[in-house]
PDB file of C-alpha atoms in Angstrom:
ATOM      1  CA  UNK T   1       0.000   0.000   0.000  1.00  0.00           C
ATOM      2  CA  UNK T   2       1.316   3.708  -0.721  1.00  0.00           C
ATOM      3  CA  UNK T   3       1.166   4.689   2.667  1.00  0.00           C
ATOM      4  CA  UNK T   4       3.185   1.703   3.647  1.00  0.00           C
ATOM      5  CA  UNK T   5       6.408   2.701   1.075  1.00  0.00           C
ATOM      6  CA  UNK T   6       8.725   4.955   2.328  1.00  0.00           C
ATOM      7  CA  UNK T   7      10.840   7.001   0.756  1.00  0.00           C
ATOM      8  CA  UNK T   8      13.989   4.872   2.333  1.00  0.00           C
ATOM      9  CA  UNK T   9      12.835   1.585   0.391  1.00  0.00           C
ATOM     10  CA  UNK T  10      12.740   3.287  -2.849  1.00  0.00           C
ATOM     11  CA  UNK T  11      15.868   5.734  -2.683  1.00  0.00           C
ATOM     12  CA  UNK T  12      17.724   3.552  -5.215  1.00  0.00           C
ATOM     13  CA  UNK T  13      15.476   4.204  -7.816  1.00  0.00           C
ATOM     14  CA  UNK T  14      16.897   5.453 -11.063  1.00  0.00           C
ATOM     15  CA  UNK T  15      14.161   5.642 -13.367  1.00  0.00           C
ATOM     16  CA  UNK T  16      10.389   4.760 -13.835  1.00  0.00           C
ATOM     17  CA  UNK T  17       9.063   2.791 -16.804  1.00  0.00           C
ATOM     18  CA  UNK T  18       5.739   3.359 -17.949  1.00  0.00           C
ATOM     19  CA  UNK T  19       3.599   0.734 -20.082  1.00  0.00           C
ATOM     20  CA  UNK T  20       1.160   2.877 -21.158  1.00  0.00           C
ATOM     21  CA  UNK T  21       0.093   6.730 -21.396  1.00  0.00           C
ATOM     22  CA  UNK T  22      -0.910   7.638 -18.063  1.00  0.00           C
ATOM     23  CA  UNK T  23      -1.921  11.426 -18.543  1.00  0.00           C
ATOM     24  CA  UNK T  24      -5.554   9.942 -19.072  1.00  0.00           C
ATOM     25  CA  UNK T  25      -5.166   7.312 -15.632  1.00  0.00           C
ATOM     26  CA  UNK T  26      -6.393   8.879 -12.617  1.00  0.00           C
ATOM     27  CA  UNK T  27      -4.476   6.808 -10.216  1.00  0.00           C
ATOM     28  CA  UNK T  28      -2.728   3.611 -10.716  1.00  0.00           C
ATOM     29  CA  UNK T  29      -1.993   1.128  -7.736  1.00  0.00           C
ATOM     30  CA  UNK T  30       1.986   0.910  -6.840  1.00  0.00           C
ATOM     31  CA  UNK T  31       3.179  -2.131  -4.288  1.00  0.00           C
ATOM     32  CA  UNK T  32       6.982  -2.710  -3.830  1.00  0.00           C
ATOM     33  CA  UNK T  33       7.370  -6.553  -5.106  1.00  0.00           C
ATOM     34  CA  UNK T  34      10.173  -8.947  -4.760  1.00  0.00           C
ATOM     35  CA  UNK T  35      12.048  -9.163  -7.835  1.00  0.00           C
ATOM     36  CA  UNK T  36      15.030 -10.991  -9.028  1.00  0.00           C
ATOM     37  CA  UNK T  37      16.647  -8.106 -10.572  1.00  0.00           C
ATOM     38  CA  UNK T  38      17.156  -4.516 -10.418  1.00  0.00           C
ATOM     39  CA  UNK T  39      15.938  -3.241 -14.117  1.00  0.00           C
ATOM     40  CA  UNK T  40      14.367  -4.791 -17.380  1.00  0.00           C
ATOM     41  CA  UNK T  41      10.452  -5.889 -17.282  1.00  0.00           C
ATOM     42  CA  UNK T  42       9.408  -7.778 -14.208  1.00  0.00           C
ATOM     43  CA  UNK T  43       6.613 -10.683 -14.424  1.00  0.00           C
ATOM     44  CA  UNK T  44       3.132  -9.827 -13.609  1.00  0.00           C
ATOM     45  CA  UNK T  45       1.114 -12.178 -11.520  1.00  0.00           C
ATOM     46  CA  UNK T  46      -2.014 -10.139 -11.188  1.00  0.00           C
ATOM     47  CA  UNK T  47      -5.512  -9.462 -12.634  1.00  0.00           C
ATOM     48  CA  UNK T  48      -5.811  -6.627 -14.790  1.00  0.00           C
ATOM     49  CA  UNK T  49      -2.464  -5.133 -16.426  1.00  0.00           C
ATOM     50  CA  UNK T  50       0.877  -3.359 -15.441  1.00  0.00           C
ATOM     51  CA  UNK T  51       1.214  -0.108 -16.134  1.00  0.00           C
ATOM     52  CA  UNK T  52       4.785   0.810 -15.486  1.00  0.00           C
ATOM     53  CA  UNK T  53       7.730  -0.565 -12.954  1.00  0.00           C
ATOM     54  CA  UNK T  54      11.198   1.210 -11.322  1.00  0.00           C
ATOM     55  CA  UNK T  55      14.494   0.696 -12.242  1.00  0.00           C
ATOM     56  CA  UNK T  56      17.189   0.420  -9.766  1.00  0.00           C
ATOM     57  CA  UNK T  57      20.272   1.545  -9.617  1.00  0.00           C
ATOM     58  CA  UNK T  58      23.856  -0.594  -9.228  1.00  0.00           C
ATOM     59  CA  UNK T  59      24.143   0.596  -5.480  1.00  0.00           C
ATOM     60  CA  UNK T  60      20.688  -1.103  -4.434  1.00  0.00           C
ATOM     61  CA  UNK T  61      21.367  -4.213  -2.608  1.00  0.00           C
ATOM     62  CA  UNK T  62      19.500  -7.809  -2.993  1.00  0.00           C
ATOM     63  CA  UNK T  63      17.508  -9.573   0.228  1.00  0.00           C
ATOM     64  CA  UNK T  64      20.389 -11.446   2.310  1.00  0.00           C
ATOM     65  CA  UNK T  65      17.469 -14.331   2.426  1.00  0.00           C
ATOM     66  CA  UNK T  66      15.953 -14.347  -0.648  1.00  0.00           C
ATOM     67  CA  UNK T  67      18.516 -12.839  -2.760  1.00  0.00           C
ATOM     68  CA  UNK T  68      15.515 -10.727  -4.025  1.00  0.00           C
ATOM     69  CA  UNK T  69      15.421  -6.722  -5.323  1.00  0.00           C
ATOM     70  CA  UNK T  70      12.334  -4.655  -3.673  1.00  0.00           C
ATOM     71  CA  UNK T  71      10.715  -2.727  -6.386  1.00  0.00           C
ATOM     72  CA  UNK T  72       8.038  -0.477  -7.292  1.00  0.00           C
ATOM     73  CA  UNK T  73       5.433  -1.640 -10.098  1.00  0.00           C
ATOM     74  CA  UNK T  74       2.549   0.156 -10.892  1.00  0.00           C
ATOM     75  CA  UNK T  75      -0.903  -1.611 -12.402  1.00  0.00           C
ATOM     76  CA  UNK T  76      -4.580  -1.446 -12.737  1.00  0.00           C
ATOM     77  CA  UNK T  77      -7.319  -3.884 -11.954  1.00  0.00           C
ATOM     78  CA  UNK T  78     -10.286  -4.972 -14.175  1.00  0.00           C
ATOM     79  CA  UNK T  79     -12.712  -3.245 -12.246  1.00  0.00           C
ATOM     80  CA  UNK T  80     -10.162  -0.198 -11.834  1.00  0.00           C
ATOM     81  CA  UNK T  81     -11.796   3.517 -12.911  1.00  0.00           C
ATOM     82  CA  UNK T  82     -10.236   3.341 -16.227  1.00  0.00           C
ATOM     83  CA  UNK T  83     -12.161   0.384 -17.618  1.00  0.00           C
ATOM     84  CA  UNK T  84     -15.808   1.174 -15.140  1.00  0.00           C
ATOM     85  CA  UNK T  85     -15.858   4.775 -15.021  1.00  0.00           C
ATOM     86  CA  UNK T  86     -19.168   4.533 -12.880  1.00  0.00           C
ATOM     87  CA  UNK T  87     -17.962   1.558 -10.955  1.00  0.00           C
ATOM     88  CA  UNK T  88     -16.802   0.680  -7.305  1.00  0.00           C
ATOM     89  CA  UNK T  89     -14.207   3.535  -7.664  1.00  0.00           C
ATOM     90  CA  UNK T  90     -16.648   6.246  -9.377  1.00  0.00           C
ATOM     91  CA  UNK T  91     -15.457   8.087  -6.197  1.00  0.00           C
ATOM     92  CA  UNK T  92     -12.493   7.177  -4.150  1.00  0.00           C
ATOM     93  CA  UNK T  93      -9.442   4.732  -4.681  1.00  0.00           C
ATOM     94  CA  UNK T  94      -8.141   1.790  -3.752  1.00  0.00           C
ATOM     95  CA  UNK T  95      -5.717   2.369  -0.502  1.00  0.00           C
ATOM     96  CA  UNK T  96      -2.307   2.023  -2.743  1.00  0.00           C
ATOM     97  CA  UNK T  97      -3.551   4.307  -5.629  1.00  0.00           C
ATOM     98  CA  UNK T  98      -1.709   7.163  -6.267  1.00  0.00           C
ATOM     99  CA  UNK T  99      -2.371   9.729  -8.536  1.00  0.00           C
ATOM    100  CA  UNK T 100       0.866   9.342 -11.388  1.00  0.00           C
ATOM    101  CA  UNK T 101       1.529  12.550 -12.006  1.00  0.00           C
ATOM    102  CA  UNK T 102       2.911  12.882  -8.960  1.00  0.00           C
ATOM    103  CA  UNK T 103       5.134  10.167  -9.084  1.00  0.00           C
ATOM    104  CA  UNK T 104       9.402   9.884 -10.157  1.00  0.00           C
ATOM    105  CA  UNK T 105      11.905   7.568  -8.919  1.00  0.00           C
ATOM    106  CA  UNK T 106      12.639   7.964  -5.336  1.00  0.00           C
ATOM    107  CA  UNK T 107       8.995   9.600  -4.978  1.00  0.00           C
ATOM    108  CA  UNK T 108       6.573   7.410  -3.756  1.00  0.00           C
ATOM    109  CA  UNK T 109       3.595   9.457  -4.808  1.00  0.00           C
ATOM    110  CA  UNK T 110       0.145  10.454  -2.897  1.00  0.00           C
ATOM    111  CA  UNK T 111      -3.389  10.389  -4.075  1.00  0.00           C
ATOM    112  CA  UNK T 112      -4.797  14.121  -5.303  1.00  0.00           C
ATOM    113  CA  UNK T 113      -8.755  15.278  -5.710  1.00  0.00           C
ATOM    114  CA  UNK T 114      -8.382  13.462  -8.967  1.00  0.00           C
ATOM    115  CA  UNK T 115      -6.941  10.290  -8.207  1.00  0.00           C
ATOM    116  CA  UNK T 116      -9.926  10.615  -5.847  1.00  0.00           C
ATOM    117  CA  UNK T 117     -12.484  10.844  -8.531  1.00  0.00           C
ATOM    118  CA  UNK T 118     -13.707  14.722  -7.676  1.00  0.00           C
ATOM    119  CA  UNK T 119     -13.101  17.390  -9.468  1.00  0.00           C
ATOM    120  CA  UNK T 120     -10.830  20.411  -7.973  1.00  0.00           C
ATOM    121  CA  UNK T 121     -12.828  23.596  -6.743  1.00  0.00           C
ATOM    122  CA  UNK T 122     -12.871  26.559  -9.449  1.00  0.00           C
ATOM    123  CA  UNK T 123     -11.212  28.620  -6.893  1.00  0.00           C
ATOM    124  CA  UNK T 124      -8.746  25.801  -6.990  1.00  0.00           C
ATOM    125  CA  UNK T 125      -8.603  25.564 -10.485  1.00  0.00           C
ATOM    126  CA  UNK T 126      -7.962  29.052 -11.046  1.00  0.00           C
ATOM    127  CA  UNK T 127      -4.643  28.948  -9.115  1.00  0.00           C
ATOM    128  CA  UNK T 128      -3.347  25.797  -9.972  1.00  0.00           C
ATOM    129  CA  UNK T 129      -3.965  24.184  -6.848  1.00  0.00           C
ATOM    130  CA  UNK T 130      -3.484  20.762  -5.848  1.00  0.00           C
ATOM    131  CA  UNK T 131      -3.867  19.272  -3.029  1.00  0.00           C
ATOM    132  CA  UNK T 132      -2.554  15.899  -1.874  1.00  0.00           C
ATOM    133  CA  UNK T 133      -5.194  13.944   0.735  1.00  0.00           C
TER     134      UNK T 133
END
């Protein structure tokens, strides 16, 4: 869950790769998953599709017991906002959705007004305010 990364556990992030376009994703779910190495594509295991992953740099170290790399990948579910606009997430996201345009490597990210399915005010709007909840 995004509240659950911290900023330590992703500092050796050198780049993010994205999938697919997100300027038109509200959110998309990150989780840090064990990973045998620190850059190219990692498998997906999950329902619905992944969106983008980190790349980490030579100084990140591997799990002393599972010889694993902890990294960020980002994805979408079937039933995610993107594919049910007037589904379970109409309004609201999951707990580890974030809202990508506020993510970069070594930034884990936070959910906005539109990763939160409401619109900004007009008084917010009109000064190019955002604010992260």
């Amino acid at each position: 869950m995004s509240s659950l990364i911290t900023e330590d556990e992703i500092s050796h992030e050198i780049e993010l790769v994205w999938l697919e376009e997100t300027t038109d994703l509200d959110y998309v779910r990150q989780s840090l998953d064990r990973l045998p190495t620190r850059r190219g594509k990692p498998p997906y295991h999950r329902d619905g599709r992944m969106i983008g992953y980190a790349l980490l740099g030579p100084q990140a170290k591997a799990s002393r017991s599972s010889g694993t790399f902890r990294r960020r990948v980002f994805w979408l579910l079937p039933h995610d906002r993107d594919t049910q606009p007037e589904g379970l997430y109409a309004i609201g996201a999951p707990a580890e959705a974030v809202d990508p345009r506020t993510l970069a490597a070594g930034t884990k990210g936070y959910k906005t007004e539109r990763s939160e399915g409401g619109p900004p005010s007009t008084a917010m709007q009109e000064l190019g305010i955002t604010l992260p909840l």
